[in-house]
Short mmCIF file of N, CA, C and O in Angstrom, two decimals:
data_model
loop_
_atom_site.label_atom_id
_atom_site.label_comp_id
_atom_site.label_asym_id
_atom_site.label_seq_id
_atom_site.Cartn_x
_atom_site.Cartn_y
_atom_site.Cartn_z
N UNK L 153 207.24 195.88 -32.04
CA UNK L 153 208.19 196.95 -31.80
C UNK L 153 209.48 196.35 -31.27
O UNK L 153 209.47 195.44 -30.46
N UNK L 154 210.60 196.87 -31.73
CA UNK L 154 211.90 196.37 -31.31
C UNK L 154 212.62 197.43 -30.49
O UNK L 154 212.51 198.62 -30.77
N UNK L 155 213.35 196.99 -29.47
CA UNK L 155 214.17 197.87 -28.66
C UNK L 155 215.61 197.45 -28.87
O UNK L 155 216.01 196.37 -28.47
N UNK L 156 216.40 198.31 -29.53
CA UNK L 156 217.78 197.96 -29.87
C UNK L 156 218.73 198.38 -28.78
O UNK L 156 218.63 199.44 -28.22
N UNK L 157 219.66 197.52 -28.49
CA UNK L 157 220.72 197.82 -27.53
C UNK L 157 221.98 197.13 -28.01
O UNK L 157 222.08 195.91 -27.94
N UNK L 158 222.90 197.89 -28.54
CA UNK L 158 224.15 197.31 -29.03
C UNK L 158 223.83 196.28 -30.10
O UNK L 158 223.21 196.59 -31.09
N UNK L 159 224.22 195.02 -29.87
CA UNK L 159 223.96 193.96 -30.84
C UNK L 159 222.75 193.12 -30.49
O UNK L 159 222.46 192.14 -31.15
N UNK L 160 222.03 193.47 -29.43
CA UNK L 160 220.89 192.67 -29.01
C UNK L 160 219.62 193.49 -29.10
O UNK L 160 219.62 194.70 -28.97
N UNK L 161 218.50 192.78 -29.33
CA UNK L 161 217.22 193.46 -29.23
C UNK L 161 216.21 192.54 -28.57
O UNK L 161 216.37 191.33 -28.55
N UNK L 162 215.19 193.15 -28.02
CA UNK L 162 214.10 192.39 -27.41
C UNK L 162 212.89 192.55 -28.33
O UNK L 162 212.45 193.66 -28.60
N UNK L 163 212.37 191.42 -28.81
CA UNK L 163 211.26 191.47 -29.75
C UNK L 163 209.95 191.71 -29.01
O UNK L 163 209.89 191.70 -27.78
N UNK L 164 208.90 191.87 -29.76
CA UNK L 164 207.58 192.10 -29.17
C UNK L 164 207.12 190.90 -28.35
O UNK L 164 206.22 191.00 -27.54
N UNK L 165 207.75 189.73 -28.60
CA UNK L 165 207.41 188.51 -27.85
C UNK L 165 208.31 188.32 -26.64
O UNK L 165 208.20 187.33 -25.95
N UNK L 166 209.22 189.27 -26.41
CA UNK L 166 210.11 189.19 -25.27
C UNK L 166 211.37 188.39 -25.51
O UNK L 166 212.18 188.22 -24.62
N UNK L 167 211.56 187.89 -26.73
CA UNK L 167 212.76 187.10 -27.04
C UNK L 167 213.93 188.05 -27.28
O UNK L 167 213.77 189.13 -27.82
N UNK L 168 215.10 187.62 -26.87
CA UNK L 168 216.31 188.42 -27.09
C UNK L 168 217.05 187.85 -28.29
O UNK L 168 217.26 186.65 -28.39
N UNK L 169 217.41 188.72 -29.21
CA UNK L 169 218.11 188.31 -30.42
C UNK L 169 219.28 189.26 -30.68
O UNK L 169 219.34 190.34 -30.12
N UNK L 170 220.12 188.85 -31.60
CA UNK L 170 221.21 189.73 -32.02
C UNK L 170 220.75 190.60 -33.17
O UNK L 170 219.84 190.24 -33.90
N UNK L 171 221.36 191.73 -33.29
CA UNK L 171 221.07 192.64 -34.40
C UNK L 171 222.07 192.34 -35.50
O UNK L 171 223.27 192.29 -35.27
N UNK L 172 221.57 192.09 -36.70
CA UNK L 172 222.42 191.79 -37.84
C UNK L 172 222.39 192.92 -38.84
O UNK L 172 221.36 193.59 -39.01
N UNK L 173 223.50 193.11 -39.54
CA UNK L 173 223.50 194.02 -40.67
C UNK L 173 222.70 193.35 -41.79
O UNK L 173 222.45 192.14 -41.75
N UNK L 174 222.35 194.09 -42.79
CA UNK L 174 221.66 193.53 -43.94
C UNK L 174 222.46 192.42 -44.60
O UNK L 174 221.92 191.39 -45.00
N UNK L 175 223.76 192.64 -44.71
CA UNK L 175 224.63 191.64 -45.33
C UNK L 175 224.70 190.36 -44.49
O UNK L 175 224.65 189.26 -45.01
N UNK L 176 224.80 190.51 -43.17
CA UNK L 176 224.83 189.35 -42.29
C UNK L 176 223.52 188.58 -42.37
O UNK L 176 223.50 187.35 -42.42
N UNK L 177 222.41 189.30 -42.38
CA UNK L 177 221.10 188.66 -42.46
C UNK L 177 220.96 187.89 -43.77
O UNK L 177 220.49 186.75 -43.79
N UNK L 178 221.36 188.50 -44.88
CA UNK L 178 221.26 187.84 -46.18
C UNK L 178 222.16 186.61 -46.22
O UNK L 178 221.76 185.54 -46.73
N UNK L 179 223.38 186.72 -45.69
CA UNK L 179 224.30 185.59 -45.67
C UNK L 179 223.73 184.45 -44.83
O UNK L 179 223.75 183.29 -45.25
N UNK L 180 223.20 184.78 -43.66
CA UNK L 180 222.62 183.75 -42.79
C UNK L 180 221.44 183.07 -43.46
O UNK L 180 221.30 181.85 -43.42
N UNK L 181 220.60 183.84 -44.12
CA UNK L 181 219.45 183.28 -44.83
C UNK L 181 219.90 182.32 -45.92
O UNK L 181 219.38 181.20 -46.04
N UNK L 182 220.88 182.72 -46.70
CA UNK L 182 221.41 181.86 -47.76
C UNK L 182 222.08 180.62 -47.16
O UNK L 182 221.94 179.51 -47.69
N UNK L 183 222.81 180.78 -46.08
CA UNK L 183 223.46 179.66 -45.41
C UNK L 183 222.42 178.64 -44.98
O UNK L 183 222.58 177.43 -45.19
N UNK L 184 221.32 179.11 -44.38
CA UNK L 184 220.25 178.20 -43.95
C UNK L 184 219.62 177.49 -45.15
O UNK L 184 219.31 176.30 -45.07
N UNK L 185 219.42 178.21 -46.25
CA UNK L 185 218.87 177.59 -47.46
C UNK L 185 219.77 176.45 -47.94
O UNK L 185 219.29 175.36 -48.27
N UNK L 186 221.07 176.70 -47.98
CA UNK L 186 222.03 175.68 -48.42
C UNK L 186 222.02 174.50 -47.45
O UNK L 186 222.01 173.34 -47.85
N UNK L 187 222.00 174.80 -46.18
CA UNK L 187 221.99 173.78 -45.14
C UNK L 187 220.79 172.84 -45.32
O UNK L 187 220.94 171.62 -45.29
N UNK L 188 219.62 173.39 -45.52
CA UNK L 188 218.41 172.58 -45.71
C UNK L 188 218.45 171.84 -47.04
O UNK L 188 218.07 170.67 -47.13
N UNK L 189 218.91 172.51 -48.06
CA UNK L 189 218.96 171.91 -49.40
C UNK L 189 219.90 170.71 -49.45
O UNK L 189 219.64 169.74 -50.15
N UNK L 190 220.98 170.77 -48.68
CA UNK L 190 221.98 169.69 -48.71
C UNK L 190 221.79 168.68 -47.58
O UNK L 190 222.72 167.98 -47.20
N UNK L 191 220.59 168.60 -47.06
CA UNK L 191 220.27 167.53 -46.12
C UNK L 191 220.59 167.79 -44.67
O UNK L 191 220.73 166.84 -43.90
N UNK L 192 220.71 169.04 -44.27
CA UNK L 192 220.95 169.42 -42.89
C UNK L 192 222.24 168.83 -42.32
O UNK L 192 222.33 168.48 -41.15
N UNK L 193 223.24 168.73 -43.17
CA UNK L 193 224.56 168.30 -42.74
C UNK L 193 225.45 169.52 -42.56
O UNK L 193 225.29 170.51 -43.27
N UNK L 194 226.39 169.46 -41.61
CA UNK L 194 227.31 170.59 -41.45
C UNK L 194 227.99 170.92 -42.78
O UNK L 194 228.28 170.03 -43.58
N UNK L 195 228.22 172.20 -43.00
CA UNK L 195 228.77 172.68 -44.26
C UNK L 195 230.20 173.17 -44.11
O UNK L 195 230.53 173.84 -43.13
N UNK L 196 231.01 172.87 -45.11
CA UNK L 196 232.36 173.44 -45.18
C UNK L 196 232.24 174.87 -45.73
O UNK L 196 231.39 175.15 -46.57
N UNK L 197 233.10 175.74 -45.27
CA UNK L 197 233.01 177.13 -45.74
C UNK L 197 233.27 177.22 -47.23
O UNK L 197 232.73 178.10 -47.91
N UNK L 198 234.05 176.28 -47.79
CA UNK L 198 234.29 176.29 -49.24
C UNK L 198 232.99 176.00 -50.01
O UNK L 198 232.76 176.58 -51.07
N UNK L 199 232.14 175.13 -49.45
CA UNK L 199 230.84 174.86 -50.07
C UNK L 199 229.99 176.13 -50.09
O UNK L 199 229.35 176.44 -51.10
N UNK L 200 229.97 176.80 -48.98
CA UNK L 200 229.17 178.02 -48.85
C UNK L 200 229.70 179.08 -49.82
O UNK L 200 228.92 179.72 -50.54
N UNK L 201 231.01 179.24 -49.86
CA UNK L 201 231.61 180.22 -50.76
C UNK L 201 231.25 179.95 -52.21
O UNK L 201 230.86 180.86 -52.95
N UNK L 202 231.36 178.69 -52.61
CA UNK L 202 231.05 178.33 -53.99
C UNK L 202 229.60 178.62 -54.33
O UNK L 202 229.30 179.20 -55.37
N UNK L 203 228.70 178.24 -53.44
CA UNK L 203 227.27 178.44 -53.69
C UNK L 203 226.87 179.91 -53.72
O UNK L 203 225.97 180.30 -54.44
N UNK L 204 227.57 180.73 -52.91
CA UNK L 204 227.22 182.15 -52.83
C UNK L 204 228.02 183.02 -53.77
O UNK L 204 227.76 184.22 -53.89
N UNK L 205 229.02 182.43 -54.42
CA UNK L 205 229.83 183.21 -55.35
C UNK L 205 230.74 184.21 -54.66
O UNK L 205 230.99 185.30 -55.20
N UNK L 206 231.23 183.86 -53.48
CA UNK L 206 232.16 184.72 -52.75
C UNK L 206 233.45 183.94 -52.53
O UNK L 206 233.50 182.72 -52.74
N UNK L 207 234.50 184.62 -52.11
CA UNK L 207 235.76 183.93 -51.85
C UNK L 207 235.62 183.07 -50.59
O UNK L 207 234.75 183.31 -49.74
N UNK L 208 236.50 182.09 -50.49
CA UNK L 208 236.47 181.22 -49.31
C UNK L 208 236.75 182.01 -48.03
O UNK L 208 236.11 181.77 -47.01
N UNK L 209 237.65 182.96 -48.09
CA UNK L 209 237.97 183.74 -46.89
C UNK L 209 236.78 184.61 -46.48
O UNK L 209 236.52 184.79 -45.29
N UNK L 210 236.04 185.14 -47.46
CA UNK L 210 234.85 185.92 -47.15
C UNK L 210 233.82 185.06 -46.45
O UNK L 210 233.24 185.45 -45.43
N UNK L 211 233.58 183.86 -46.98
CA UNK L 211 232.62 182.95 -46.36
C UNK L 211 233.08 182.57 -44.95
O UNK L 211 232.29 182.59 -44.00
N UNK L 212 234.35 182.23 -44.80
CA UNK L 212 234.88 181.84 -43.51
C UNK L 212 234.74 182.98 -42.50
O UNK L 212 234.27 182.77 -41.37
N UNK L 213 235.14 184.18 -42.90
CA UNK L 213 235.06 185.33 -42.00
C UNK L 213 233.62 185.59 -41.56
O UNK L 213 233.36 185.85 -40.38
N UNK L 214 232.68 185.53 -42.49
CA UNK L 214 231.28 185.79 -42.15
C UNK L 214 230.75 184.69 -41.23
O UNK L 214 230.02 184.98 -40.26
N UNK L 215 231.12 183.45 -41.48
CA UNK L 215 230.67 182.36 -40.61
C UNK L 215 231.24 182.52 -39.20
O UNK L 215 230.55 182.24 -38.22
N UNK L 216 232.47 182.99 -39.09
CA UNK L 216 233.06 183.21 -37.77
C UNK L 216 232.36 184.37 -37.05
O UNK L 216 232.17 184.32 -35.82
N UNK L 217 231.96 185.40 -37.78
CA UNK L 217 231.19 186.50 -37.18
C UNK L 217 229.86 185.96 -36.66
O UNK L 217 229.45 186.25 -35.53
N UNK L 218 229.18 185.17 -37.49
CA UNK L 218 227.89 184.61 -37.09
C UNK L 218 228.06 183.65 -35.91
O UNK L 218 227.17 183.55 -35.06
N UNK L 219 229.19 182.98 -35.85
CA UNK L 219 229.46 182.10 -34.72
C UNK L 219 229.62 182.92 -33.43
O UNK L 219 229.06 182.56 -32.39
N UNK L 220 230.33 184.03 -33.51
CA UNK L 220 230.49 184.89 -32.33
C UNK L 220 229.15 185.44 -31.85
O UNK L 220 228.96 185.69 -30.66
N UNK L 221 228.21 185.60 -32.78
CA UNK L 221 226.87 186.08 -32.43
C UNK L 221 225.96 184.96 -31.97
O UNK L 221 224.79 185.20 -31.63
N UNK L 222 226.46 183.73 -31.96
CA UNK L 222 225.67 182.60 -31.48
C UNK L 222 224.70 182.01 -32.50
O UNK L 222 223.77 181.30 -32.13
N UNK L 223 224.92 182.32 -33.78
CA UNK L 223 223.98 181.88 -34.81
C UNK L 223 224.46 180.66 -35.59
O UNK L 223 223.65 180.01 -36.26
N UNK L 224 225.73 180.36 -35.52
CA UNK L 224 226.26 179.12 -36.11
C UNK L 224 227.28 178.54 -35.14
O UNK L 224 227.80 179.25 -34.27
N UNK L 225 227.52 177.26 -35.27
CA UNK L 225 228.57 176.59 -34.51
C UNK L 225 229.55 175.99 -35.49
O UNK L 225 229.20 175.71 -36.65
N UNK L 226 230.78 175.81 -35.03
CA UNK L 226 231.78 175.18 -35.87
C UNK L 226 232.39 174.01 -35.12
O UNK L 226 232.39 173.98 -33.88
N UNK L 227 232.89 173.07 -35.89
CA UNK L 227 233.61 171.95 -35.30
C UNK L 227 234.60 171.42 -36.32
O UNK L 227 234.41 171.60 -37.53
N UNK L 228 235.65 170.81 -35.82
CA UNK L 228 236.63 170.18 -36.68
C UNK L 228 236.27 168.70 -36.80
O UNK L 228 235.97 168.05 -35.80
N UNK L 229 236.26 168.21 -38.02
CA UNK L 229 235.99 166.79 -38.26
C UNK L 229 237.11 166.21 -39.10
O UNK L 229 237.72 166.92 -39.91
N UNK L 230 237.37 164.94 -38.89
CA UNK L 230 238.36 164.22 -39.68
C UNK L 230 237.60 163.35 -40.66
O UNK L 230 236.70 162.60 -40.26
N UNK L 231 237.91 163.47 -41.96
CA UNK L 231 237.20 162.65 -42.95
C UNK L 231 237.38 161.16 -42.64
O UNK L 231 238.40 160.75 -42.07
N UNK L 232 236.38 160.39 -43.01
CA UNK L 232 236.47 158.95 -42.80
C UNK L 232 237.58 158.36 -43.66
O UNK L 232 237.97 158.92 -44.68
N UNK L 233 238.08 157.23 -43.24
CA UNK L 233 239.19 156.58 -43.92
C UNK L 233 238.83 156.33 -45.38
O UNK L 233 237.72 155.92 -45.70
N UNK L 234 239.77 156.60 -46.25
CA UNK L 234 239.56 156.37 -47.68
C UNK L 234 238.86 157.51 -48.40
O UNK L 234 238.54 157.39 -49.57
N UNK L 235 238.59 158.62 -47.70
CA UNK L 235 237.88 159.72 -48.35
C UNK L 235 238.74 160.96 -48.52
O UNK L 235 238.22 162.05 -48.62
N UNK L 236 240.05 160.81 -48.50
CA UNK L 236 240.89 161.97 -48.71
C UNK L 236 242.16 161.91 -47.90
O UNK L 236 242.57 160.86 -47.41
N UNK L 237 242.78 163.07 -47.74
CA UNK L 237 244.09 163.17 -47.12
C UNK L 237 244.06 162.89 -45.62
O UNK L 237 245.09 162.64 -45.03
N UNK L 238 242.92 162.96 -44.99
CA UNK L 238 242.84 162.68 -43.57
C UNK L 238 243.06 163.89 -42.68
O UNK L 238 243.06 163.77 -41.47
N UNK L 239 243.26 165.06 -43.28
CA UNK L 239 243.39 166.27 -42.47
C UNK L 239 242.01 166.69 -41.97
O UNK L 239 241.01 166.50 -42.64
N UNK L 240 242.00 167.29 -40.79
CA UNK L 240 240.72 167.75 -40.26
C UNK L 240 240.23 168.95 -41.07
O UNK L 240 241.02 169.66 -41.69
N UNK L 241 238.93 169.12 -41.07
CA UNK L 241 238.33 170.28 -41.74
C UNK L 241 237.31 170.88 -40.79
O UNK L 241 236.77 170.20 -39.92
N UNK L 242 237.08 172.16 -40.97
CA UNK L 242 236.11 172.85 -40.13
C UNK L 242 234.78 172.88 -40.87
O UNK L 242 234.72 173.14 -42.08
N UNK L 243 233.70 172.57 -40.13
CA UNK L 243 232.36 172.60 -40.70
C UNK L 243 231.47 173.46 -39.81
O UNK L 243 231.74 173.61 -38.62
N UNK L 244 230.43 174.00 -40.40
CA UNK L 244 229.54 174.93 -39.70
C UNK L 244 228.10 174.44 -39.79
O UNK L 244 227.67 173.90 -40.81
N UNK L 245 227.36 174.66 -38.70
CA UNK L 245 225.94 174.33 -38.63
C UNK L 245 225.20 175.50 -37.99
O UNK L 245 225.75 176.17 -37.10
N UNK L 246 223.96 175.74 -38.40
CA UNK L 246 223.19 176.81 -37.76
C UNK L 246 222.73 176.37 -36.36
O UNK L 246 222.54 175.19 -36.10
N UNK L 247 222.56 177.33 -35.49
CA UNK L 247 222.01 177.06 -34.17
C UNK L 247 220.49 177.25 -34.22
O UNK L 247 219.96 177.88 -35.16
N UNK L 248 219.78 176.76 -33.22
CA UNK L 248 218.33 177.03 -33.16
C UNK L 248 218.03 178.53 -33.15
O UNK L 248 217.01 178.97 -33.68
N UNK L 249 218.93 179.31 -32.56
CA UNK L 249 218.74 180.77 -32.53
C UNK L 249 218.74 181.38 -33.93
O UNK L 249 218.05 182.36 -34.18
N UNK L 250 219.51 180.80 -34.84
CA UNK L 250 219.53 181.30 -36.21
C UNK L 250 218.17 181.13 -36.87
O UNK L 250 217.66 182.04 -37.51
N UNK L 251 217.59 179.96 -36.69
CA UNK L 251 216.27 179.70 -37.25
C UNK L 251 215.23 180.64 -36.64
O UNK L 251 214.41 181.23 -37.33
N UNK L 252 215.29 180.78 -35.31
CA UNK L 252 214.33 181.63 -34.61
C UNK L 252 214.46 183.09 -35.03
O UNK L 252 213.45 183.78 -35.22
N UNK L 253 215.69 183.56 -35.18
CA UNK L 253 215.91 184.94 -35.58
C UNK L 253 215.32 185.22 -36.95
O UNK L 253 214.61 186.20 -37.15
N UNK L 254 215.60 184.36 -37.91
CA UNK L 254 215.07 184.60 -39.26
C UNK L 254 213.55 184.48 -39.29
O UNK L 254 212.89 185.22 -40.01
N UNK L 255 212.99 183.57 -38.48
CA UNK L 255 211.53 183.49 -38.38
C UNK L 255 210.96 184.79 -37.82
O UNK L 255 209.98 185.32 -38.33
N UNK L 256 211.60 185.31 -36.78
CA UNK L 256 211.15 186.55 -36.16
C UNK L 256 211.25 187.72 -37.13
O UNK L 256 210.34 188.54 -37.26
N UNK L 257 212.36 187.80 -37.85
CA UNK L 257 212.54 188.90 -38.79
C UNK L 257 211.56 188.80 -39.95
O UNK L 257 211.04 189.80 -40.41
N UNK L 258 211.28 187.58 -40.41
CA UNK L 258 210.31 187.45 -41.51
C UNK L 258 208.90 187.74 -41.02
O UNK L 258 208.09 188.27 -41.77
N UNK L 259 208.58 187.43 -39.75
CA UNK L 259 207.28 187.81 -39.19
C UNK L 259 207.13 189.31 -39.15
O UNK L 259 206.06 189.84 -39.38
N UNK L 260 208.23 190.00 -38.83
CA UNK L 260 208.20 191.46 -38.76
C UNK L 260 207.91 192.10 -40.12
O UNK L 260 207.35 193.19 -40.19
N UNK L 261 208.24 191.39 -41.20
CA UNK L 261 207.96 191.92 -42.53
C UNK L 261 206.48 191.84 -42.85
O UNK L 261 205.98 192.58 -43.69
N UNK L 262 205.77 190.91 -42.20
CA UNK L 262 204.34 190.74 -42.47
C UNK L 262 203.48 191.73 -41.73
O UNK L 262 202.32 191.89 -42.03
N UNK L 263 204.04 192.38 -40.70
CA UNK L 263 203.25 193.31 -39.87
C UNK L 263 202.96 194.60 -40.60
O UNK L 263 203.63 195.11 -41.38
#
């Protein structure tokens, strides 16, 4: 049984999680699939956009929403020498909470 309060809920195991819309949940699930498929390296939003068939701004905006909810982190990295223009780029990685949330939600489907 879940108790909803704003964007947070307490699961039957007592864990506190964020409440996601269906679209956010699907995006996060796909993001995690891509993350695992590509070797658990931080992802550029352009990679995510291309794989999901959405615009780059859509991917970026959704990743920033998920970051505010504590489900992904972002960081700026500078490409290594000889690998491009040298401008920094923003990359995203899932947090442990993202994995736990999707595990919890998929467990709820089995009940």
